[in-house]
Coordinates of C-alpha atoms and ligand atoms in Angstrom, one line a residue:
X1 CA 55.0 -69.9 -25.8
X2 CA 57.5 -70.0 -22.8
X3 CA 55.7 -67.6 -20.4
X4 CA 52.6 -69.4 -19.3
X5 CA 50.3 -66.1 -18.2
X6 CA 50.7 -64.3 -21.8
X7 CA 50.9 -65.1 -25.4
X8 CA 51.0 -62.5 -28.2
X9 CA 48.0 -62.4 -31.6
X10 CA 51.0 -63.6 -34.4
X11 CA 48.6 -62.2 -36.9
X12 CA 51.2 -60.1 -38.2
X13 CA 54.3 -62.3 -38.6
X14 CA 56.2 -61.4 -41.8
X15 CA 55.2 -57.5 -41.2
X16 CA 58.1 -55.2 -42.0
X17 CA 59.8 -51.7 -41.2
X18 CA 57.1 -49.1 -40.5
X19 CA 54.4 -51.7 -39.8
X20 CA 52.9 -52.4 -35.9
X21 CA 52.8 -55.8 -34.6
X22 CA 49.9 -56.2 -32.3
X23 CA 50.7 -58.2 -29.4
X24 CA 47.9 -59.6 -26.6
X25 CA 48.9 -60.2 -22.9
X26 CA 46.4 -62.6 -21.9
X27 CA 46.4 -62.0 -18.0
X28 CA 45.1 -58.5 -19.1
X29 CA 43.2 -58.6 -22.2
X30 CA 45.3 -55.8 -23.6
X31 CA 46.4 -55.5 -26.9
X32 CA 49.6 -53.3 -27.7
X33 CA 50.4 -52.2 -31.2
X34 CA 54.3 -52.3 -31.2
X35 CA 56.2 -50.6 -33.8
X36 CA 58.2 -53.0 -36.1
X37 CA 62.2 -51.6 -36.3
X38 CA 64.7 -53.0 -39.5
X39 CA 62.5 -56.5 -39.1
X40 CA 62.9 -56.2 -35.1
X41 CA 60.4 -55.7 -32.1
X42 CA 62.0 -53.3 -29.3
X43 CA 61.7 -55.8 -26.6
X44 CA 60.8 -52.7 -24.4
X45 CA 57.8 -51.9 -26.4
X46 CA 56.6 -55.5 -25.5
X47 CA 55.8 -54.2 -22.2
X48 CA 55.4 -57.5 -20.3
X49 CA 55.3 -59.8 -23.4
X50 CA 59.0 -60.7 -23.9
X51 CA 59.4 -64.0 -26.0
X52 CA 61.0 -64.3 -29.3
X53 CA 57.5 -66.4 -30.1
X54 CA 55.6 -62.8 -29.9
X55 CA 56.8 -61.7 -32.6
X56 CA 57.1 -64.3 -35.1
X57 CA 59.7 -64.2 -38.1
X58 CA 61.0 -61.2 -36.2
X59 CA 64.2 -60.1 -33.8
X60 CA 63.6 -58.7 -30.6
X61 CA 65.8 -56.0 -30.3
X62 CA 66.8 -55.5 -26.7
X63 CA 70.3 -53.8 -26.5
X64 CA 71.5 -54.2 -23.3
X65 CA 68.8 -57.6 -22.3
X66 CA 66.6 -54.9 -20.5
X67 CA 63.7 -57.4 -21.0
X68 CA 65.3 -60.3 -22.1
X69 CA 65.5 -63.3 -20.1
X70 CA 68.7 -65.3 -21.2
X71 CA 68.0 -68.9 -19.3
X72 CA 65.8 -70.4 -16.6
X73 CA 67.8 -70.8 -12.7
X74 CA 67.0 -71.9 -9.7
X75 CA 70.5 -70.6 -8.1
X76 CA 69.5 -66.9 -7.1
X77 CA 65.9 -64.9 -6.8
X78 CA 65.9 -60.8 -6.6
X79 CA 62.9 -58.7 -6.6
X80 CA 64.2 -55.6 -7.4
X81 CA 61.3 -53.4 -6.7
X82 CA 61.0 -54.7 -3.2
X83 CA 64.5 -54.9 -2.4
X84 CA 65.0 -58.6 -1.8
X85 CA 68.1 -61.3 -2.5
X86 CA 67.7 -64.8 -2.2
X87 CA 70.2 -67.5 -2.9
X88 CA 68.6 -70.8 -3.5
X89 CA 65.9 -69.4 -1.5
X90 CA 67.5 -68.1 1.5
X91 CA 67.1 -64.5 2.0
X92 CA 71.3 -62.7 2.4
X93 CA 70.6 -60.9 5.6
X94 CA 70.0 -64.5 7.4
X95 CA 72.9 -65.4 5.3
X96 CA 75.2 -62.7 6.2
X97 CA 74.1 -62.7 9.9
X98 CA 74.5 -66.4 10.1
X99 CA 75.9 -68.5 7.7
X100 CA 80.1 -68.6 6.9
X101 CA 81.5 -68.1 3.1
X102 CA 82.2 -71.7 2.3
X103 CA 78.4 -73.0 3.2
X104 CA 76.9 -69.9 1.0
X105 CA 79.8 -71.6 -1.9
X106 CA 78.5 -75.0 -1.0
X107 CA 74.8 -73.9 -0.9
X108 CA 75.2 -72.0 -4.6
X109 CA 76.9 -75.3 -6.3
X110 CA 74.9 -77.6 -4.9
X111 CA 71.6 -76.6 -4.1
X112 CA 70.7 -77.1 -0.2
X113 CA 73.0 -76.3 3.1
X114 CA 75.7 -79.2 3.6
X115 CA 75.3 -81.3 6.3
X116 CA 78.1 -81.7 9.0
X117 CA 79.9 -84.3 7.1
X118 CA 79.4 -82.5 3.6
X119 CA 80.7 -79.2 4.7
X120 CA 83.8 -80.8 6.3
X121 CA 84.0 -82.8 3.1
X122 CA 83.9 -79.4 1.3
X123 CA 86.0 -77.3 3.5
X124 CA 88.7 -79.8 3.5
X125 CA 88.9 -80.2 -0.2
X126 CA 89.0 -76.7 -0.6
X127 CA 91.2 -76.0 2.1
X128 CA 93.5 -78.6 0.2
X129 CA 93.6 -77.3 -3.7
X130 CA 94.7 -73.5 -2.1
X131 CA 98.4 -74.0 -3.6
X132 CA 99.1 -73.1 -7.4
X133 CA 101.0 -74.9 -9.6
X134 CA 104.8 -72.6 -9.4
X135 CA 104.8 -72.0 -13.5
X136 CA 101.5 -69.9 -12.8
X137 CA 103.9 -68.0 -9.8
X138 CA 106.6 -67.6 -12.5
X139 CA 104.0 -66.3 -14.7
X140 CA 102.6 -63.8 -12.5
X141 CA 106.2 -63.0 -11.3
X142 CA 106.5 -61.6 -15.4
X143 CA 104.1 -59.4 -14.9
X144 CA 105.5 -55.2 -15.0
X145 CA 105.5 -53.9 -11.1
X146 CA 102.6 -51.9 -11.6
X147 CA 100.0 -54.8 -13.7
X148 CA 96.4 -53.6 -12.3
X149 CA 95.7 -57.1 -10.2
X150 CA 92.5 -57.8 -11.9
X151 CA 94.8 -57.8 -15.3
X152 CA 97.1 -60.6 -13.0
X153 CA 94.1 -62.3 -12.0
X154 CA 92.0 -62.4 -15.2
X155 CA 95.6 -64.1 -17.4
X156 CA 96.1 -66.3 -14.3
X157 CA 93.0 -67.9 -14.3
X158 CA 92.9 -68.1 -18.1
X159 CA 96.5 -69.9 -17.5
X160 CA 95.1 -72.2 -15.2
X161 CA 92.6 -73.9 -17.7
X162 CA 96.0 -75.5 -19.4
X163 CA 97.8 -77.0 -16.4
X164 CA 94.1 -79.0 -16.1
X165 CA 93.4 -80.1 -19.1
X166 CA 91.1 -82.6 -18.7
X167 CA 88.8 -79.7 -17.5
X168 CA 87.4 -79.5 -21.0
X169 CA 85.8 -82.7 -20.3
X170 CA 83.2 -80.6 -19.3
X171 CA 80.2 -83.8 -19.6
X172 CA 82.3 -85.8 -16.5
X173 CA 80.5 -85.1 -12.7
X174 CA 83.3 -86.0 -11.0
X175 CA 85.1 -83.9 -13.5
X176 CA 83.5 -80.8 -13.4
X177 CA 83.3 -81.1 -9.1
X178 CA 87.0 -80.8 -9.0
X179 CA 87.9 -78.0 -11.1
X180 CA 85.1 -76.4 -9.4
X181 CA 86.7 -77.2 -6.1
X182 CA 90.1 -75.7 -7.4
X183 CA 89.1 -72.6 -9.0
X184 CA 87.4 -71.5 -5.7
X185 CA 90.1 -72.7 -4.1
X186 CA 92.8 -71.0 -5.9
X187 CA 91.3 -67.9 -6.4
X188 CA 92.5 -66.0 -3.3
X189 CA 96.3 -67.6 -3.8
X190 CA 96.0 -65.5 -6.8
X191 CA 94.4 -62.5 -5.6
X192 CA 96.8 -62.4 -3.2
X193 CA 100.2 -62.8 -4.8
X194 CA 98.5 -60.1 -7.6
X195 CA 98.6 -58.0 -4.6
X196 CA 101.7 -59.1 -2.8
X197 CA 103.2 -58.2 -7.1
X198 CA 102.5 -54.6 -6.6
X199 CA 103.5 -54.1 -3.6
X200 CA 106.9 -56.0 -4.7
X201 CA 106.9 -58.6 -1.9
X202 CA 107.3 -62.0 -1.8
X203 CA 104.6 -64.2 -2.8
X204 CA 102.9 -66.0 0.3
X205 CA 102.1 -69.4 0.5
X206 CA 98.3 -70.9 1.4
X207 CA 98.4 -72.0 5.3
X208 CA 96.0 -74.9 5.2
X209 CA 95.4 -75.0 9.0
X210 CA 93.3 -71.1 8.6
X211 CA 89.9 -70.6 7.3
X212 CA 89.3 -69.3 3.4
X213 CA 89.0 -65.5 5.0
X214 CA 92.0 -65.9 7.3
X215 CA 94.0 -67.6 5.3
X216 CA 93.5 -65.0 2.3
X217 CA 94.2 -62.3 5.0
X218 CA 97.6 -64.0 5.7
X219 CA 98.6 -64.4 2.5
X220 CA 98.0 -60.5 1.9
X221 CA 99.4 -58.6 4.8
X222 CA 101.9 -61.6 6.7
X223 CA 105.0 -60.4 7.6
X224 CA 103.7 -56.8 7.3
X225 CA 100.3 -56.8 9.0
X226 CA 99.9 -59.5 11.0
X227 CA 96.7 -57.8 12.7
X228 CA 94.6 -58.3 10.3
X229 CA 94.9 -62.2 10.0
X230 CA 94.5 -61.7 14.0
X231 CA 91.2 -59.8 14.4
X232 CA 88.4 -61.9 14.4
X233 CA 86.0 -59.0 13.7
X234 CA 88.0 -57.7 10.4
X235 CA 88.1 -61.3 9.4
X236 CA 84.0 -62.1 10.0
X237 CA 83.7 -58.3 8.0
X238 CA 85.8 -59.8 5.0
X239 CA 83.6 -63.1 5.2
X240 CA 80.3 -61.2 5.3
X241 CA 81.4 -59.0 2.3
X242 CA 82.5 -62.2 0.6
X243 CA 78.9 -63.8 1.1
X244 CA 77.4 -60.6 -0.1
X245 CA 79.2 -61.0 -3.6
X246 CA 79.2 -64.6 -3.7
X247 CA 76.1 -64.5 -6.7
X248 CA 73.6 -62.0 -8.2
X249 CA 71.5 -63.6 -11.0
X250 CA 72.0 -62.5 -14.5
X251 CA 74.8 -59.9 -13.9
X252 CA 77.3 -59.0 -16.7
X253 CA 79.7 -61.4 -15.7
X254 CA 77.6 -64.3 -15.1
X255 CA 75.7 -63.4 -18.3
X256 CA 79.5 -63.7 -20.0
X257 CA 80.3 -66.9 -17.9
X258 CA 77.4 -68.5 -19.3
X259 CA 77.6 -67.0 -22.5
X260 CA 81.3 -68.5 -23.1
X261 CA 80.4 -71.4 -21.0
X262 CA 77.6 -71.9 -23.8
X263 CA 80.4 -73.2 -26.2
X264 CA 81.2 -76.0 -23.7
X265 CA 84.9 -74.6 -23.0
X266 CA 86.6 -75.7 -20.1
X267 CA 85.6 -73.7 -16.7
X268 CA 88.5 -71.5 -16.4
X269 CA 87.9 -69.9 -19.8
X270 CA 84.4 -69.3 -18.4
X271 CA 85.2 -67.4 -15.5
X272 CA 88.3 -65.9 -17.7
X273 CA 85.4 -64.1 -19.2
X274 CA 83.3 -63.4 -16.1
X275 CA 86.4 -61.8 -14.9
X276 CA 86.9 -59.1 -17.7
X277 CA 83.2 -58.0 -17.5
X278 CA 83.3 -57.6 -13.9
X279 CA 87.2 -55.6 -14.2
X280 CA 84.4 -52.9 -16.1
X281 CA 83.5 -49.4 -13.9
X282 CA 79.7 -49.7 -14.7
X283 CA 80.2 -53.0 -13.1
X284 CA 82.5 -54.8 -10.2
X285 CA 85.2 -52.0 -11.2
X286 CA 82.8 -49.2 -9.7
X287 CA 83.8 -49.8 -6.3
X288 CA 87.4 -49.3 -6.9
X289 CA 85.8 -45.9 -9.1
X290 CA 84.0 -44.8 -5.6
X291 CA 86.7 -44.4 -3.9
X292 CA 88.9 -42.7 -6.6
X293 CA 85.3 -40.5 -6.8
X294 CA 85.3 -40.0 -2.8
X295 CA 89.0 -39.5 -3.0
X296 CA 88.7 -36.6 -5.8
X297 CA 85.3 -35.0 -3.9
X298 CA 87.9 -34.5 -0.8
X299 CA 85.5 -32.8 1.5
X300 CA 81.4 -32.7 2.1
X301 CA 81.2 -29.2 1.3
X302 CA 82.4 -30.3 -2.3
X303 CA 79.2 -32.5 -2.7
X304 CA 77.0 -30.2 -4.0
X305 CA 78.9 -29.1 -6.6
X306 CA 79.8 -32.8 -7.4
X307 CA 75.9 -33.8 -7.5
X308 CA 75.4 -30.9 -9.8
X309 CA 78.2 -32.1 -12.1
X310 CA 76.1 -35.3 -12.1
X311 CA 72.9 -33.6 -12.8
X312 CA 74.9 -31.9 -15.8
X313 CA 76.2 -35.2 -17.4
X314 CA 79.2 -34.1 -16.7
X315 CA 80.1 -36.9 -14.1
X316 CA 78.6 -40.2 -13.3
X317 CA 78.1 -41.1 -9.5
X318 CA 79.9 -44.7 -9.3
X319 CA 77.9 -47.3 -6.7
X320 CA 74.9 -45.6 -7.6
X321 CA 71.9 -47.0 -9.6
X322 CA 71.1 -50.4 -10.8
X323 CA 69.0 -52.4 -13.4
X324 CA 67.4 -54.6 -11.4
X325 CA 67.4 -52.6 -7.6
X326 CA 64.7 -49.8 -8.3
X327 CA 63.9 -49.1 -4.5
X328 CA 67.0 -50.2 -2.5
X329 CA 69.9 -52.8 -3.0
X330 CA 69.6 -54.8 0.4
X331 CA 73.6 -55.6 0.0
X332 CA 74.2 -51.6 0.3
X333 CA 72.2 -51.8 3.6
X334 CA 74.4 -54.8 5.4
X335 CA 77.5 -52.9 4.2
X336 CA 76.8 -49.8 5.4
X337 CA 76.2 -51.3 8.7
X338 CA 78.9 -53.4 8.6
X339 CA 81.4 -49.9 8.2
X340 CA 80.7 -49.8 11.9
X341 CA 81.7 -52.6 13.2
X342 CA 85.2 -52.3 11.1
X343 CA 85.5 -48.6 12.1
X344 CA 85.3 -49.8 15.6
X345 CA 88.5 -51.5 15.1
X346 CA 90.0 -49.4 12.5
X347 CA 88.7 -46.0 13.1
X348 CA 86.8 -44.4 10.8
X349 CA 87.2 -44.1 7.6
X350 CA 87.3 -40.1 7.0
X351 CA 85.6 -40.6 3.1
X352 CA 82.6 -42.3 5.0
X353 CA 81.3 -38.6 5.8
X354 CA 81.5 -37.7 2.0
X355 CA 79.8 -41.3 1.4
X356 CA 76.9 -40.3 3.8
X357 CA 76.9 -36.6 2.4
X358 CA 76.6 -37.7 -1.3
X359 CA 73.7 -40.3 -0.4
X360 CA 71.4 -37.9 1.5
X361 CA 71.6 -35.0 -1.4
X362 CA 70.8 -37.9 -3.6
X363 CA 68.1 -39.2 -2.4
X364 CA 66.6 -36.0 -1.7
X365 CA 67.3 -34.9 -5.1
X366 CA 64.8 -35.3 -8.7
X367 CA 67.6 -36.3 -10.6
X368 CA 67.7 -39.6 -8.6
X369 CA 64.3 -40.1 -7.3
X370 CA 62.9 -40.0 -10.6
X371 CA 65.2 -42.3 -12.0
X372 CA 65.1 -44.4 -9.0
X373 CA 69.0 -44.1 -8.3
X374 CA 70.2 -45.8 -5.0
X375 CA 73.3 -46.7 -3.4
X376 CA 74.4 -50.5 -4.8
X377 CA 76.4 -52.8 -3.5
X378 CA 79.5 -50.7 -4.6
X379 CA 79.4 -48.1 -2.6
X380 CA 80.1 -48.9 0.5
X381 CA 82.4 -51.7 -0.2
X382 CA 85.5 -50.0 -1.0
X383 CA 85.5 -47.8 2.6
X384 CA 85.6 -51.3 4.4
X385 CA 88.4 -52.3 1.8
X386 CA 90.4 -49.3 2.4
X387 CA 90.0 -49.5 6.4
X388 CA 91.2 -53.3 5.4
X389 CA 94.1 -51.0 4.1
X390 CA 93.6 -52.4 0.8
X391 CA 94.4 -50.0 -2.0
X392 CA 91.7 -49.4 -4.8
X393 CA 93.2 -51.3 -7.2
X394 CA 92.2 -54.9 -5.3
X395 CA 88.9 -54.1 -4.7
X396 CA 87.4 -55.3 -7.5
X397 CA 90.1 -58.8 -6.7
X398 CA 87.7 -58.9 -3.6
X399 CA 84.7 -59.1 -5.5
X400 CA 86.0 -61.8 -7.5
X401 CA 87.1 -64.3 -5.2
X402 CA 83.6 -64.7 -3.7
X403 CA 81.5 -64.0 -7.2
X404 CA 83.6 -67.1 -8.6
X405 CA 81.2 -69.5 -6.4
X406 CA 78.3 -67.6 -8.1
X407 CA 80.0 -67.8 -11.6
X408 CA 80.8 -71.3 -10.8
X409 CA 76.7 -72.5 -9.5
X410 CA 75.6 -70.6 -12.7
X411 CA 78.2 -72.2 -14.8
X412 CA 77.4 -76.1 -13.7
X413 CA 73.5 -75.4 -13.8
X414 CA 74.0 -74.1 -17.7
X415 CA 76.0 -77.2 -18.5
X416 CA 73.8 -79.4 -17.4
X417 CA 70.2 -77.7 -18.9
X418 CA 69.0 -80.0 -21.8
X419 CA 67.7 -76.6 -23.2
X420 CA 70.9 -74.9 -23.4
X421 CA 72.1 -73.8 -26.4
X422 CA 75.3 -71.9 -27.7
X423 CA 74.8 -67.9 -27.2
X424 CA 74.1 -66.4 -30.2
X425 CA 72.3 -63.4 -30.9
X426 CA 70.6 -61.7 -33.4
X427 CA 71.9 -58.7 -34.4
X428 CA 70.0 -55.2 -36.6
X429 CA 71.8 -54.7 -39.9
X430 CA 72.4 -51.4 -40.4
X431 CA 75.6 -51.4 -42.7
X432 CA 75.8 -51.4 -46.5
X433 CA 74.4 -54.4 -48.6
X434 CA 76.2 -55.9 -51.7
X435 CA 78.6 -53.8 -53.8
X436 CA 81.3 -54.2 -55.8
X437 CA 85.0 -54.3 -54.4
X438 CA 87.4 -51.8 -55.9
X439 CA 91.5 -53.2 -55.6
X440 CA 93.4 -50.8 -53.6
X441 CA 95.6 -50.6 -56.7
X442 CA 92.6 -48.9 -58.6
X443 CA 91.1 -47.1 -55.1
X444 CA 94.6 -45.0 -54.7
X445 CA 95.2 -44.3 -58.7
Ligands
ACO1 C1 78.0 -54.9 -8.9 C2 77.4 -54.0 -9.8 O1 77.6 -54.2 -11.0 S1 76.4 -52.8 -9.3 C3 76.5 -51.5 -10.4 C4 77.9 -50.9 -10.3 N1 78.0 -49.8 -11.3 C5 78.0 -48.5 -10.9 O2 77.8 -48.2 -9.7 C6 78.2 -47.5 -12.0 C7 77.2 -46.3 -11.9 N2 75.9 -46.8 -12.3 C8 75.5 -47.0 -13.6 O3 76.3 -46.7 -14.5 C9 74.2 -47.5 -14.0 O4 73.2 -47.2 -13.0 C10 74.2 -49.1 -14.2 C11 75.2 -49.5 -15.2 C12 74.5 -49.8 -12.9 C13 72.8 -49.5 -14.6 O5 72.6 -49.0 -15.9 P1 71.2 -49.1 -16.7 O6 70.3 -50.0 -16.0 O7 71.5 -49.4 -18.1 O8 70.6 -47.7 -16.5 P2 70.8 -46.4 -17.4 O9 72.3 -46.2 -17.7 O10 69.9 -46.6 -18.6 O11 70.3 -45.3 -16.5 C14 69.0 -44.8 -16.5 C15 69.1 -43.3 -16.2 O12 69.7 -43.0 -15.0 C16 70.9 -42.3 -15.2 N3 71.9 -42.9 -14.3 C17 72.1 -44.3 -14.0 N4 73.0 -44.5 -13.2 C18 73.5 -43.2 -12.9 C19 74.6 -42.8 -12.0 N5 75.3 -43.7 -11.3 N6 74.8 -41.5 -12.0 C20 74.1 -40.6 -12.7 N7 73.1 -41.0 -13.5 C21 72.8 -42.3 -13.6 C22 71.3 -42.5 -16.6 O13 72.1 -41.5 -17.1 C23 69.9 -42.5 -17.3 O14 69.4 -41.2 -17.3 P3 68.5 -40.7 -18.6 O15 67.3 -41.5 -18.5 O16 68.4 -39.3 -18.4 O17 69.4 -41.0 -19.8
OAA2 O1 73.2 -57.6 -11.0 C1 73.8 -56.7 -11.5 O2 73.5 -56.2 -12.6 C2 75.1 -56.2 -10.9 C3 75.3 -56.6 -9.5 O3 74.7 -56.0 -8.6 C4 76.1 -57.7 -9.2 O4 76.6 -58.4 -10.1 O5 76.3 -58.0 -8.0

């Protein structure tokens, strides 16, 4: 039994289809009967009781890991009932207020705030791996005009893992600390020139004398916007937002960094993977889907109507609702705050009042409240992007580049856990059994 404060009564291992399993939490006393599913437990119906050990000889069937805990990490703690985020213990408004993007990088890989020394260490060695090889420019430079950038990003990453390839090594410290060092290094060269792609300019080159916000400002808008690598207070915005991201536990991305990491593939391949999930609207894509949905609501009196299309299943409302966040997602708090200090410099963004209509129906509204529906990280994001003048299409590029230190933590404290094991699920047969194959040549007579 993993979980220390409850075990289950495994008197009815080898019960089948129609039969209960009783399970016993032993903080509580409490026995559950738990209905038995095609030789699977619903993990939900093991209330707080959640190890494969409960129900012996038996899957747990949990689409979707609702109750499943995949691993054991020490890399980022949210309660999501009380509306807290820690990395590695440090609670992200202190580290938003305070802290820079690089240390929060530093802080996820290795465990504890650098020292002077070690974040100069760090900075420079990340400062230094910025340029990309120029066959991954030629590559991207393939791409059609109008490639989605988190399509460029995703196959340029993936590319990456074969101009390194003693990355598989994966067992090697030394290793492991430099591709982690590139990939977080090279991430916003790539963002970047996916950007730069559809806008049909020139690539940039890294500038190694700016900071890893500055110089990923430069990169974007240099030669057309040279504001925005100027403005100290869009550049702090960009860094807080990149802290913000930077890791969030067992998300769908990390969940499919570790799960392909789990095969020991090299760590490009891993965050290949992270990448896709995240590309998804139900997850990183939702912010660029806010502001598509803002863009289509076009004024506040239109909210109602909108919220009631919600209400109808007719429409989802993107940045809204969360598996974990039941109360409030404290990211979604700093961001909306933030808007104001952007909007200062930017002016404001005229979707914010549709924003700040949508959310007070919302949370005024059964629909929501009963489902516990709040504003996530998401949905605020994409009004600082777009006063960044970023179009919609990079937003979810700007989660990347920060989640890849995330991915990356997640990634180096799965390869070295002597419990890991390859992913590998069980899975609820519900297809035919055995029977006899009919040649095509027979079939179509
Ligand atoms: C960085 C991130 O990934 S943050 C999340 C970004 N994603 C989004 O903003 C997309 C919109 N939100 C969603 O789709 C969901 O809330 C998710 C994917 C984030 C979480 O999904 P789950 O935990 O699986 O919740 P689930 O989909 O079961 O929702 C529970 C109920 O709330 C409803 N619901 C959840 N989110 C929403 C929403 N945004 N709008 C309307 N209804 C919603 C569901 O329809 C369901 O209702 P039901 O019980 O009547 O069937
Ligand atoms: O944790 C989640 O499910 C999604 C999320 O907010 C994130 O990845 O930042």
């Amino acid at each position: 039994m993993t979980d220390s404060t409850a075990t289950a009564s495994t008197q009815n291992a080898g019960a089948t289809s129609g039969e209960t399993l009783t399970v016993r939490d032993n903080r509580t006393g409490q026995e559950y009967d738990v209905p038995i599913l095609d030789g699977a437990v619903k993990a939900a119906d093991l209330g707080k009781i959640r190890t494969a050990e409960d129900a012996p000889g038996l899957a747990v069937y949990d689409p979707g890991f609702v109750n499943t805990a995949s691993c054991r990490s020490s890399v980022t703690f949210i309660d999501g009932d009380k509306g807290i985020l820690e990395y590695r213990g440090y609670p992200i408004e202190q580290l938003a207020e305070k802290s820079s993007y690089l240390e929060v990088a530093y802080l996820l890989i290795h465990g504890e705030l650098p020292t002077k020394d070690q974040y100069d260490t760090w900075a420079h060695e990340i400062t230094y791996h910025t340029f990309v090889h120029e066959n991954v420019r030629n590559f991207m430079e393939g791409f059609r005009y109008d490639a989605h950038p988190m399509g460029m990003l995703l196959a340029s990453v993936g590319a990456l893992s074969t101009f390194y390839p003693e990355s598989r090594n994966i067992s090697d410290a030394d290793n492991r600390h430099m591709q982690i060092v590139r990939l977080i290094a090279k991430m916003p060269t790539l963002g970047a020139w996916a950007f730069r792609h559809a806008q049909g300019k020139p690539y940039v080159y890294p500038d190694n004398d700016l900071g890893y916000a500055a110089n990923f400002l430069a990169m974007l808008f240099k030669m057309s916007e040279p504001k925005f690598s100027a403005d100290e207070r869009l550049v702090r915005a960009l860094e807080v937002l990149f802290i913000l991201h930077a890791d969030h536990e067992q998300n769908a991305s990390t969940n499919a960094v570790r799960s392909v990491g789990s095969t020991q593939v090299d760590p490009y391949s891993a965050v290949t993977a992270g990448i896709g999930a995240l590309y998804g609207p139900l997850h990183g894509g939702a912010n660029e889907a806010v502001l598509r949905m803002l863009r289509r609501i076009g004024s506040v009196e239109k909210v109602p109507e909108f919220i009631e299309g919600v209400k109808n299943g007719k429409e989802r409302l993107m940045g809204f609702g969360h598996r974990v966040y039941k109360n409030h997602d404290p990211r979604a708090t700093i961001i909306k705050k933030a808007c104001d200090d952007v909007f200062e410099v930017t002016g404001v963004n005229p979707l914010l009042k549709i924003a700040v209509e949508l959310e007070k129906i919302a949370l005024e509204d059964e629909y929501f409240v009963k489902r516990r529906l709040y504003p996530n990280v998401d949905f605020y994001s994409g009004l600082i992007y777009e006063a960044l003048q970023f179009p919609p299409e990079m937003f979810t590029v700007l989660f990347a580049i920060p989640r890849t230190s995330g991915w990356l933590a997640q990634w180096l404290e799965l390869v070295q856990d002597p419990e890991q094991k390859i992913a590998r699920p069980k899975q609820i047969y519900t297809g035919h059994r055995t029977r006899d194959f009919v040649p095509a040549a027979e079939r179509w007579r």
